[in-house]
Amino acid sequence: MNEDMKFSDLKSPRVWIPAILIVLLLAGYLFNLTGSRLNDDEGEYLYQAWRMATAGELPYRDFMTPQLPVFLFAGASIMKLGSASLWVMRFYSVVLTFASAVLLFFAGRRHHGFLAGLLALLLFLFHPDVFKDLRIFRNEPLFMFFVTLGVVLATWPKTEPQRRFLVASGVSFGLGTMAKLFGLLPAGGIGLWLLWDAWRVKRPFSQLLRQVIAFVTPLLLVLLLLAGGFYWFSPHFFEQVLGHHLMQGSGETLQAVLARQLGIFAYYLRLYPVLLIIALVSAALGFKQGDGRSRWAWQLPSVLILLFLSRELLQRHFMYALPAIVLLAAWLLADLVNGRYRGWGRVVGIAAILLILIPSLQKNIQEISFTETGTEELVSLIQAHTEADDTIMVDDIGLAFYARRPTTYSGAAISHGAITSGQITGEMLIDEIIETDTRLVTVEVSVQTGWHLIFLRDYPRFHRFLENKFSYLGQFNREYQLVDVWVRDGEKPIDRTDNYIIDYPDNAQFGESITLIGYSIPDTELAPGDPLDFTLYWTSSAPTVRNLTMFTHLIHDESGALVGQQDKRPYNEVYPTYRWWPGEVVDEKFTIIIPEDAPEGQYHLSVGLYDWQTGERLNVPGANGEQAAAGVHQLDIPIMISRSTGSD
């Protein structure tokens, strides 16, 4: 009889409808799974898991990383059990994502029926952020699984919270936090719910205390055991993990942080207005009607903590709240479709579902349609110029994984956050390049997509090092990225010497903080048609808020005529003046071609800085303390043009 009941259950639409949807959605998630390899965060994580799985390296000790151990060791284990292939690692992420979706289906079905569960599953798997970030090897899929499991376990009982479920939930949140620190936020949401539920039903304080202890104790034990164990093993654990997050934006004022984060909140609301409004309305109705939705609604206030984080906030950082958001939205949508709010409710409910799912489907189709080949071509180039055991340093660490080449200790953690916070500097990388005899370096220099090495505080120092110690192989396209490739030249000595020579000191002041230290002009006697090469050396005593352009004019002394000029923003625009680190020497090379009809005689160079948006030039003090005319500074060294002089 039991077997007949089980067989009949399998034939029920409540079984095969979700099963068919899961199979279809899984096919969509797996379609063109490895079409693009341009995600730099994923590349970092792939490299680190690969070194752990194949070389026996350990995080924090053998390579720098801000990532947490549960995520890294889980990934390394998958590589050991399967293979170090991109498809396997992404499939692993997809499995975790679907496990989270199934948990949401069961939670929605348990608390509000089959349709609510089905809608929760669909809203989650269709969500563009889930489709984009949970199909690749990042910490989010594992983190989201533990967070979803924690929320579902804690809220599983239909009546009051039960300690055995709270214990299991605490363990899950502990593991989730050791996969991504944001795991503490949804755990805080469960804590808020426990307090509110106890106040609502007038639960005795002693009973509330037992519930809180049952939840918090296993969570803290997991954190203490794992974090404490890794700190004992490597004292750099807290410095690398917490430092990575706390150092980002630490110099900003609270007002600046709030303004920036509020902008991200508004942006997220504009991205998903229908889903978020329905979830918020559902939460409000849940509190008003006193139904089970309140157990999930208390996840929403926890996102307010994000307003006060100084680190850069991205839309994927809201993802931890998505299980609660889709469960709340699914509850109200199910009520609307089921006719709880009369006939108009069905129309509104169906329209809302379509307004959520159709745009999401369009974005997801666009996501899986993209295929790139630039990575494969660049990897082949790296392999052609290095041996298997050669150390390389790459702007996108994924290139080291795909090329199967090791990188340096800090090179394994190159990221925008680690670089802009000062956790990684050019001087550190130079030391490691020398120590490991690094053979090849790549730097992405696209103004639009360059996000790592060009943001080094001491990027000019790092760039000069590459120019003087490496040979420039060329610039290569990796789809929309522009990648400079530098290879070691055996004839160039490798040391820390910063090879720049200022032939003519100057020290002219521009504006309030920028100084022209001096300049170098290799050849001051030229003929028409020759190139006039020179280098200006700048520094700044304080940050400037403007993106300034350098201008250089070649002026004929006798007539005052402008015969040549060149305007440039520093380092082809990748090191703008508003990022100049105080005290850093910024060198910029210029070339002005002497016109063929240039009259013979003496010339001089005039230089300055201007705001390219307004055209306003920075003031330059004159010899008597007065402002130089039109913000122009004349260099002292004369340039002689003669038709009897010229390059051989």
XYZ file of C-alpha atoms in Angstrom:
648
model
C 0.000 0.000 0.000
C 2.796 2.385 0.901
C 4.518 1.522 -2.387
C 1.291 2.251 -4.309
C 0.992 5.591 -2.528
C 4.564 6.466 -3.377
C 4.015 5.493 -7.010
C 0.871 7.574 -7.197
C 2.699 10.498 -5.632
C 5.259 10.360 -8.416
C 2.458 10.748 -10.972
C 1.121 13.835 -9.225
C 1.538 17.194 -11.025
C 2.999 18.516 -7.772
C 5.956 16.212 -8.420
C 6.462 16.172 -12.171
C 5.802 19.872 -12.808
C 8.700 20.995 -10.540
C 10.830 18.149 -11.892
C 10.270 19.202 -15.518
C 10.926 22.841 -14.688
C 14.151 21.942 -12.883
C 15.352 19.858 -15.848
C 14.563 22.654 -18.318
C 16.185 25.309 -16.158
C 19.205 23.084 -15.573
C 19.612 22.740 -19.331
C 19.556 26.538 -19.590
C 22.133 26.905 -16.835
C 24.449 24.384 -18.481
C 24.121 25.800 -21.994
C 27.396 27.400 -23.126
C 28.637 27.020 -19.560
C 32.257 27.784 -20.424
C 31.612 30.297 -23.213
C 33.354 33.123 -21.388
C 36.394 33.116 -19.103
C 36.586 36.835 -18.449
C 35.485 36.923 -14.810
C 38.575 38.003 -12.888
C 37.265 37.009 -9.438
C 36.530 33.514 -10.668
C 40.010 33.325 -12.161
C 41.531 34.178 -8.793
C 39.526 31.465 -7.037
C 40.251 28.867 -9.718
C 43.975 29.506 -9.441
C 43.986 29.239 -5.656
C 41.936 26.018 -5.614
C 44.197 24.591 -8.341
C 47.371 25.293 -6.353
C 45.824 23.702 -3.264
C 44.641 20.628 -5.169
C 47.735 19.997 -7.300
C 50.699 21.617 -5.551
C 49.670 21.111 -1.929
C 49.800 24.838 -1.237
C 47.797 26.283 1.636
C 46.008 29.634 1.736
C 47.466 32.469 3.824
C 50.759 30.569 4.128
C 51.744 29.834 0.525
C 49.690 32.481 -1.227
C 47.824 35.605 -0.201
C 44.052 35.458 -0.343
C 41.126 37.256 1.305
C 38.914 34.239 0.707
C 37.651 32.101 3.559
C 38.677 28.467 4.131
C 35.325 26.697 3.716
C 35.006 28.003 0.161
C 38.641 27.380 -0.792
C 38.915 23.872 0.643
C 35.558 22.852 -0.825
C 36.725 24.006 -4.247
C 40.095 22.272 -3.897
C 38.310 19.064 -2.902
C 36.151 19.176 -6.022
C 39.272 19.623 -8.149
C 40.895 16.629 -6.477
C 37.828 14.432 -6.871
C 36.996 15.581 -10.396
C 39.480 17.539 -12.420
C 40.976 21.004 -12.602
C 38.672 21.949 -15.462
C 36.527 25.024 -15.751
C 33.431 23.010 -16.694
C 33.642 20.802 -13.600
C 34.012 23.783 -11.265
C 31.131 25.646 -12.853
C 28.949 22.550 -12.811
C 29.687 22.267 -9.094
C 28.438 25.841 -8.667
C 25.281 25.097 -10.656
C 24.535 22.067 -8.462
C 24.815 24.231 -5.341
C 22.552 26.846 -6.929
C 19.844 24.316 -7.742
C 20.136 22.851 -4.256
C 19.358 26.329 -2.897
C 16.397 26.646 -5.264
C 14.995 23.270 -4.176
C 15.288 24.320 -0.525
C 13.268 27.444 -1.328
C 10.664 25.324 -3.105
C 10.188 23.126 -0.045
C 10.089 26.131 2.304
C 7.480 27.934 0.195
C 5.389 24.793 -0.201
C 5.511 23.969 3.514
C 4.412 27.384 4.717
C 2.047 28.513 1.967
C 1.359 25.745 -0.481
C 2.604 24.267 -3.733
C 2.241 27.379 -5.885
C 4.228 29.525 -3.442
C 7.027 26.953 -3.477
C 7.037 26.723 -7.256
C 7.119 30.494 -7.639
C 9.969 30.792 -5.120
C 11.997 28.319 -7.170
C 11.290 30.142 -10.423
C 11.934 33.623 -9.049
C 15.276 32.482 -7.649
C 16.571 30.624 -10.691
C 15.348 33.258 -13.157
C 16.930 36.104 -11.200
C 19.670 37.689 -13.382
C 22.138 38.029 -10.501
C 21.737 34.336 -9.672
C 22.109 33.335 -13.308
C 25.167 35.521 -13.801
C 27.108 34.933 -10.569
C 25.976 31.477 -9.469
C 26.852 29.704 -12.725
C 30.566 30.360 -12.214
C 33.101 29.291 -9.602
C 32.733 31.997 -6.985
C 32.114 31.879 -3.255
C 28.489 32.941 -3.766
C 27.035 29.520 -4.770
C 28.375 27.774 -1.657
C 27.601 30.805 0.488
C 24.040 30.999 -0.845
C 23.495 27.300 -0.221
C 24.478 27.600 3.442
C 22.522 30.842 3.886
C 19.407 29.381 2.273
C 19.768 26.204 4.329
C 20.187 28.281 7.491
C 17.096 30.381 6.801
C 14.977 27.364 5.833
C 16.061 25.318 8.867
C 15.493 28.096 11.407
C 12.034 28.902 10.015
C 10.964 25.332 9.222
C 8.622 24.770 12.199
C 5.171 26.171 11.474
C 4.501 27.273 15.016
C 7.253 28.468 17.323
C 11.016 28.171 16.768
C 12.461 24.819 17.805
C 15.925 24.477 19.276
C 17.025 21.471 17.227
C 16.339 23.391 14.034
C 18.046 26.474 15.444
C 21.145 24.426 16.262
C 21.337 23.096 12.707
C 20.684 26.583 11.355
C 23.489 28.019 13.478
C 25.933 25.459 12.101
C 24.845 26.296 8.549
C 25.255 30.030 9.087
C 28.676 29.415 10.643
C 29.778 27.495 7.573
C 28.228 30.157 5.327
C 30.140 32.886 7.156
C 33.364 30.951 6.692
C 32.576 30.890 2.975
C 31.763 34.625 2.849
C 31.694 37.081 5.753
C 28.266 38.361 4.706
C 26.850 35.198 6.312
C 26.582 37.122 9.584
C 23.917 39.398 8.087
C 21.204 36.774 7.449
C 22.128 35.199 10.795
C 21.349 38.582 12.319
C 18.001 38.507 10.521
C 17.155 35.227 12.257
C 18.136 36.817 15.569
C 15.765 39.725 14.930
C 12.964 37.290 14.129
C 13.534 35.334 17.356
C 13.335 38.531 19.413
C 10.243 39.793 17.613
C 8.445 36.434 17.779
C 9.130 36.187 21.508
C 7.723 39.695 22.046
C 4.705 38.961 19.836
C 3.565 35.859 21.714
C 4.824 37.033 25.142
C 7.274 34.141 25.315
C 9.060 33.818 28.680
C 12.555 35.293 28.683
C 14.077 32.003 29.786
C 12.629 30.245 26.749
C 13.856 33.008 24.431
C 17.297 32.764 25.989
C 17.422 29.015 25.346
C 16.450 29.600 21.715
C 19.111 32.267 21.241
C 21.755 30.069 22.864
C 20.729 27.131 20.673
C 21.206 29.303 17.582
C 24.248 31.386 18.478
C 26.388 28.741 20.209
C 26.939 26.418 17.215
C 27.429 29.423 14.947
C 30.177 30.802 17.191
C 31.735 27.382 17.670
C 32.068 26.908 13.921
C 33.613 30.369 13.571
C 35.996 29.898 16.480
C 37.116 26.433 15.431
C 37.743 27.314 11.800
C 39.024 30.871 12.214
C 41.035 30.013 15.302
C 42.509 26.960 13.637
C 43.657 28.890 10.618
C 45.017 31.729 12.739
C 47.060 29.203 14.693
C 48.269 27.718 11.435
C 48.921 31.077 9.742
C 49.038 34.358 11.721
C 48.284 36.205 8.458
C 44.726 34.798 8.370
C 42.912 37.734 9.989
C 45.167 40.298 8.352
C 44.443 38.978 4.878
C 40.729 38.265 5.325
C 39.553 41.100 7.560
C 42.153 43.549 6.300
C 40.953 43.092 2.735
C 37.452 44.207 3.697
C 38.187 46.773 6.401
C 40.914 48.624 4.499
C 38.717 49.284 1.471
C 37.367 52.822 1.628
C 38.640 53.265 5.191
C 39.768 56.824 4.431
C 36.295 58.009 3.401
C 34.024 60.017 5.654
C 30.780 58.477 6.883
C 28.844 60.992 4.801
C 30.697 59.957 1.641
C 30.168 56.264 2.395
C 26.426 56.746 3.005
C 26.014 58.771 -0.189
C 27.812 56.141 -2.257
C 25.943 53.198 -0.739
C 22.553 54.898 -1.013
C 23.277 55.275 -4.705
C 23.803 51.508 -4.965
C 20.555 50.868 -3.037
C 18.669 53.104 -5.466
C 20.345 51.404 -8.423
C 19.349 47.950 -7.136
C 15.747 49.085 -6.689
C 15.695 50.372 -10.275
C 17.021 47.019 -11.501
C 14.319 44.883 -9.861
C 11.411 47.194 -8.959
C 8.538 44.730 -9.360
C 10.136 41.911 -7.365
C 11.289 44.193 -4.549
C 8.010 46.098 -4.252
C 6.012 42.869 -4.131
C 8.362 41.453 -1.480
C 8.073 44.607 0.655
C 4.274 44.677 0.332
C 4.150 40.993 1.216
C 6.302 41.608 4.301
C 4.026 44.445 5.426
C 0.918 42.286 4.934
C 2.575 39.490 6.855
C 3.112 41.721 9.879
C -0.405 43.120 9.603
C -2.085 39.735 9.267
C 0.234 37.965 11.701
C 0.995 35.076 9.358
C 4.211 33.112 8.808
C 5.793 35.589 6.407
C 7.269 37.580 9.268
C 9.863 34.844 9.806
C 11.416 35.828 6.454
C 10.588 39.545 6.575
C 13.151 40.128 9.328
C 15.896 39.352 6.835
C 15.198 42.645 5.055
C 16.309 45.088 7.794
C 19.718 43.435 7.871
C 20.568 44.968 4.478
C 20.731 48.385 6.183
C 24.105 47.333 7.598
C 25.455 47.562 4.055
C 24.938 51.328 4.151
C 27.756 51.675 6.659
C 30.328 49.413 5.005
C 33.179 51.489 3.623
C 34.059 48.862 1.015
C 32.685 49.143 -2.495
C 29.162 47.742 -2.710
C 27.980 45.808 -5.760
C 24.548 44.455 -6.636
C 25.650 40.878 -5.934
C 26.216 41.844 -2.294
C 22.434 42.013 -1.871
C 22.150 38.396 -2.939
C 22.191 36.978 0.597
C 18.725 38.529 1.124
C 17.360 36.947 -2.052
C 15.986 33.759 -0.390
C 13.791 35.895 1.863
C 12.874 38.242 -0.993
C 11.683 35.457 -3.304
C 9.821 33.642 -0.520
C 7.981 36.827 0.441
C 7.206 37.667 -3.173
C 6.108 34.105 -3.940
C 3.668 34.165 -0.980
C 1.865 37.280 -2.215
C 1.952 36.247 -5.877
C 0.463 32.868 -4.963
C -2.345 34.632 -3.074
C -3.025 36.867 -6.064
C -3.063 34.041 -8.613
C -5.190 31.840 -6.351
C -7.868 34.554 -6.262
C -7.555 35.640 -2.656
C -7.964 39.274 -3.715
C -10.933 38.668 -6.078
C -10.779 38.647 -9.833
C -8.411 41.603 -10.253
C -5.883 39.799 -8.092
C -5.330 37.070 -10.668
C -4.689 39.618 -13.404
C -2.292 41.597 -11.231
C -0.529 38.451 -10.042
C -0.017 37.008 -13.512
C 1.075 40.401 -14.865
C 3.597 40.783 -12.020
C 5.014 37.316 -12.622
C 5.449 38.079 -16.309
C 7.003 41.491 -15.553
C 9.570 39.759 -13.364
C 10.323 36.645 -15.402
C 10.331 37.959 -18.991
C 12.974 40.704 -18.506
C 15.006 38.254 -16.424
C 14.813 35.658 -19.175
C 15.953 38.214 -21.753
C 18.994 39.152 -19.664
C 19.829 35.508 -19.068
C 19.625 34.644 -22.767
C 21.980 37.517 -23.483
C 24.339 36.207 -20.790
C 24.592 32.683 -22.198
C 24.871 33.903 -25.793
C 28.291 35.455 -25.241
C 31.317 33.432 -26.313
C 34.888 34.682 -26.309
C 38.132 33.359 -27.758
C 40.551 36.024 -26.554
C 41.470 34.104 -23.403
C 42.582 31.036 -25.338
C 44.764 33.142 -27.635
C 46.403 34.988 -24.736
C 46.997 31.741 -22.839
C 48.730 30.286 -25.897
C 50.950 33.372 -26.017
C 51.878 32.980 -22.339
C 52.681 29.303 -22.772
C 54.803 30.028 -25.856
C 57.013 32.477 -23.938
C 57.358 30.561 -20.656
C 58.183 27.102 -19.399
C 55.821 25.029 -17.234
C 57.667 25.882 -14.006
C 58.194 29.580 -14.807
C 56.557 32.105 -12.514
C 54.335 34.702 -14.146
C 52.383 37.694 -12.845
C 49.076 38.404 -14.535
C 46.515 41.144 -14.073
C 43.734 38.531 -14.248
C 44.909 35.586 -12.157
C 42.688 33.277 -14.158
C 45.267 33.465 -16.941
C 47.753 31.728 -14.625
C 45.196 28.977 -14.008
C 44.376 28.492 -17.685
C 48.072 28.599 -18.662
C 48.956 26.289 -15.739
C 51.700 28.617 -14.532
C 52.424 29.603 -10.899
C 52.379 33.210 -9.763
C 53.852 34.995 -6.744
C 52.568 35.140 -3.169
C 50.705 38.456 -3.549
C 50.136 37.878 -7.250
C 47.615 35.187 -6.308
C 45.368 37.814 -4.716
C 45.506 40.668 -7.219
C 42.120 42.353 -7.106
C 40.682 45.840 -7.208
C 39.942 45.818 -3.491
C 43.368 44.537 -2.434
C 45.110 47.118 -4.637
C 43.018 50.210 -3.907
C 43.173 49.522 -0.166
C 46.977 49.369 -0.265
C 47.052 45.719 0.781
C 49.047 45.092 -2.406
C 51.492 47.708 -3.712
C 53.818 47.946 -6.681
C 56.853 47.762 -4.400
C 55.586 44.451 -2.983
C 55.080 43.029 -6.449
C 58.517 44.200 -7.592
C 60.151 42.425 -4.646
C 58.276 39.226 -5.458
C 59.107 39.431 -9.172
C 62.815 39.643 -8.306
C 62.616 36.930 -5.652
C 60.800 34.417 -7.880
C 62.568 35.346 -11.120
C 59.214 36.066 -12.756
C 59.432 35.657 -16.522
C 56.256 37.336 -17.811
C 53.876 40.064 -16.642
C 50.541 41.142 -18.097
C 48.776 44.437 -17.344
C 45.286 45.257 -18.536
C 45.393 48.898 -19.614
C 41.899 49.492 -20.970
C 40.447 52.684 -19.496
C 36.987 51.064 -19.382
C 37.845 47.617 -18.010
C 41.330 47.870 -16.500
C 40.564 47.348 -12.837
C 43.649 45.937 -11.155
C 47.324 46.795 -11.632
C 46.699 50.230 -13.134
C 45.069 51.123 -9.786
C 48.288 50.509 -7.841
C 49.034 53.530 -5.698
C 52.592 53.415 -7.008
C 51.704 52.389 -10.545
C 54.310 54.732 -12.135
C 57.030 53.008 -10.123
C 55.745 49.586 -11.187
C 55.472 50.666 -14.818
C 59.022 52.069 -14.863
C 60.250 48.777 -13.425
C 58.630 46.862 -16.291
C 59.995 49.288 -18.874
C 63.548 48.992 -17.568
C 63.725 45.303 -16.607
C 61.414 43.641 -19.144
C 60.889 43.760 -22.903
C 57.551 44.897 -24.221
C 56.039 42.090 -26.275
C 53.045 44.116 -27.373
C 49.407 44.913 -26.663
C 46.845 42.178 -27.255
C 43.069 42.119 -27.368
C 41.165 39.845 -25.044
C 37.698 40.634 -26.325
C 37.035 44.122 -24.916
C 40.201 44.132 -22.792
C 43.570 45.585 -23.819
C 46.448 43.626 -22.310
C 50.091 44.727 -22.312
C 52.489 41.769 -22.182
C 56.029 42.114 -20.818
C 58.649 39.348 -20.967
C 62.014 39.115 -19.270
C 64.974 40.199 -21.323
C 68.044 38.215 -20.323
C 70.282 41.148 -21.164
C 68.594 43.481 -18.690
C 69.685 43.177 -15.041
C 66.838 42.506 -12.621
C 66.999 44.605 -9.454
C 64.965 47.153 -7.503
C 66.679 50.198 -8.998
C 64.188 52.859 -10.066
C 65.856 53.922 -13.301
C 64.854 57.444 -14.096
C 67.098 60.471 -14.538
C 65.930 64.064 -14.221
C 68.364 66.052 -16.362
C 66.908 69.449 -15.508
C 65.330 70.065 -12.080
C 62.437 72.527 -12.125
C 60.037 72.388 -9.122
C 57.357 74.617 -10.644
C 54.121 74.534 -8.667
C 50.803 73.895 -10.444
C 47.683 74.681 -8.475
C 47.812 73.797 -4.803
C 49.375 70.337 -4.834
C 51.085 69.352 -8.118
C 54.768 70.000 -8.769
C 56.827 69.587 -11.926
C 59.957 68.055 -10.387
C 61.936 68.386 -13.586
C 62.365 67.031 -17.079
C 64.717 65.245 -19.455
C 65.398 66.173 -23.083
C 67.864 63.742 -24.684
C 68.499 65.914 -27.732
C 68.065 69.691 -27.853
C 69.554 70.237 -31.321
C 67.205 69.056 -34.052
C 66.222 69.590 -37.652
C 62.774 69.968 -39.245
C 61.086 66.572 -39.461
C 62.916 65.217 -36.390
C 61.048 64.001 -33.316
C 61.538 66.038 -30.152
C 61.444 63.490 -27.348
C 61.230 64.596 -23.727
C 59.953 63.364 -20.381
C 58.219 65.377 -17.653
C 58.453 64.277 -14.019
C 55.609 65.241 -11.709
C 54.566 64.646 -8.139
C 51.643 65.569 -5.922
C 51.496 66.507 -2.252
C 47.787 65.799 -1.908
C 44.982 64.219 -3.968
C 43.206 66.356 -6.535
C 39.546 65.889 -7.361
C 39.975 66.747 -11.039
C 41.059 64.643 -13.997
C 43.717 66.892 -15.484
C 45.393 66.795 -18.888
C 49.024 67.739 -19.511
C 49.732 70.055 -22.422
C 53.102 70.757 -24.029
C 53.736 73.505 -26.606
C 56.801 74.039 -28.765
C 57.173 77.806 -29.275
C 59.434 79.672 -31.711
C 61.174 82.312 -29.579
C 61.500 84.978 -32.261
C 57.945 84.913 -33.588
C 56.151 83.435 -30.614
C 54.454 80.993 -33.008
C 53.202 77.631 -31.800
C 54.818 75.073 -34.111
C 53.955 71.830 -32.338
C 52.113 70.439 -29.338
C 51.007 67.286 -27.600
C 48.323 66.874 -24.930
C 48.155 63.715 -22.830
C 46.525 62.362 -19.744
C 48.965 60.370 -17.608
C 49.899 56.890 -18.819
C 47.369 56.891 -21.647
C 44.613 57.858 -19.218
C 45.024 54.865 -16.876
C 46.646 56.855 -14.034
C 44.541 60.046 -13.796
C 45.645 62.907 -11.563
C 42.856 62.275 -9.036
C 44.524 58.937 -8.218
C 48.059 60.316 -7.832
C 49.403 59.093 -4.526
C 51.216 61.802 -2.529
C 54.973 61.681 -3.107
C 54.806 59.316 -6.074
C 56.981 60.293 -9.044
C 54.898 60.329 -12.231
C 56.873 60.287 -15.463
C 55.195 61.025 -18.770
C 56.919 60.757 -22.156
C 56.101 63.138 -25.011
C 57.068 63.357 -28.668
C 56.522 66.430 -30.841
C 57.462 66.137 -34.521
C 59.232 69.253 -35.751
C 57.313 70.503 -38.809
C 59.175 70.374 -42.113
C 58.572 74.106 -42.632
C 59.624 75.117 -39.121
C 61.920 78.205 -39.255
C 65.432 77.821 -37.950
C 66.325 79.316 -34.611
C 65.749 78.940 -30.902
C 62.611 77.398 -29.452
C 61.318 76.622 -25.975
C 58.804 74.241 -24.429
C 55.846 75.519 -22.423
C 53.865 73.100 -20.276
C 50.823 73.110 -18.056
C 47.770 71.260 -16.801
C 44.116 71.840 -17.597
C 40.729 70.383 -16.764
C 39.643 68.655 -19.969
C 35.965 69.106 -19.118
C 36.070 72.881 -18.569
C 39.297 73.872 -20.329
C 40.429 75.681 -17.167
C 44.189 75.650 -16.611
C 45.914 75.267 -13.269
C 47.589 78.435 -12.074
C 51.389 78.559 -12.092
C 53.177 81.067 -9.783
C 55.545 83.381 -11.673
C 59.026 84.421 -10.696
C 57.773 87.214 -8.393
C 55.034 85.150 -6.823
C 52.485 86.356 -9.352
C 50.462 83.929 -11.456
C 52.083 83.054 -14.778
C 50.092 84.104 -17.800
C 47.343 81.682 -18.837
C 48.614 78.920 -16.533
C 51.657 78.234 -18.704
C 55.129 77.361 -17.437
C 58.107 77.858 -19.748
C 60.970 75.370 -19.466
C 64.440 76.946 -19.249
C 66.334 74.690 -21.662
C 66.318 76.062 -25.239
C 65.671 73.870 -28.274
C 67.740 74.688 -31.366
C 66.308 73.937 -34.810
C 68.673 74.007 -37.773
C 68.505 72.446 -41.192
C 72.169 71.520 -40.860
C 71.352 69.497 -37.718
C 69.441 66.260 -37.641
C 69.336 62.630 -36.785
C 71.569 60.295 -38.771
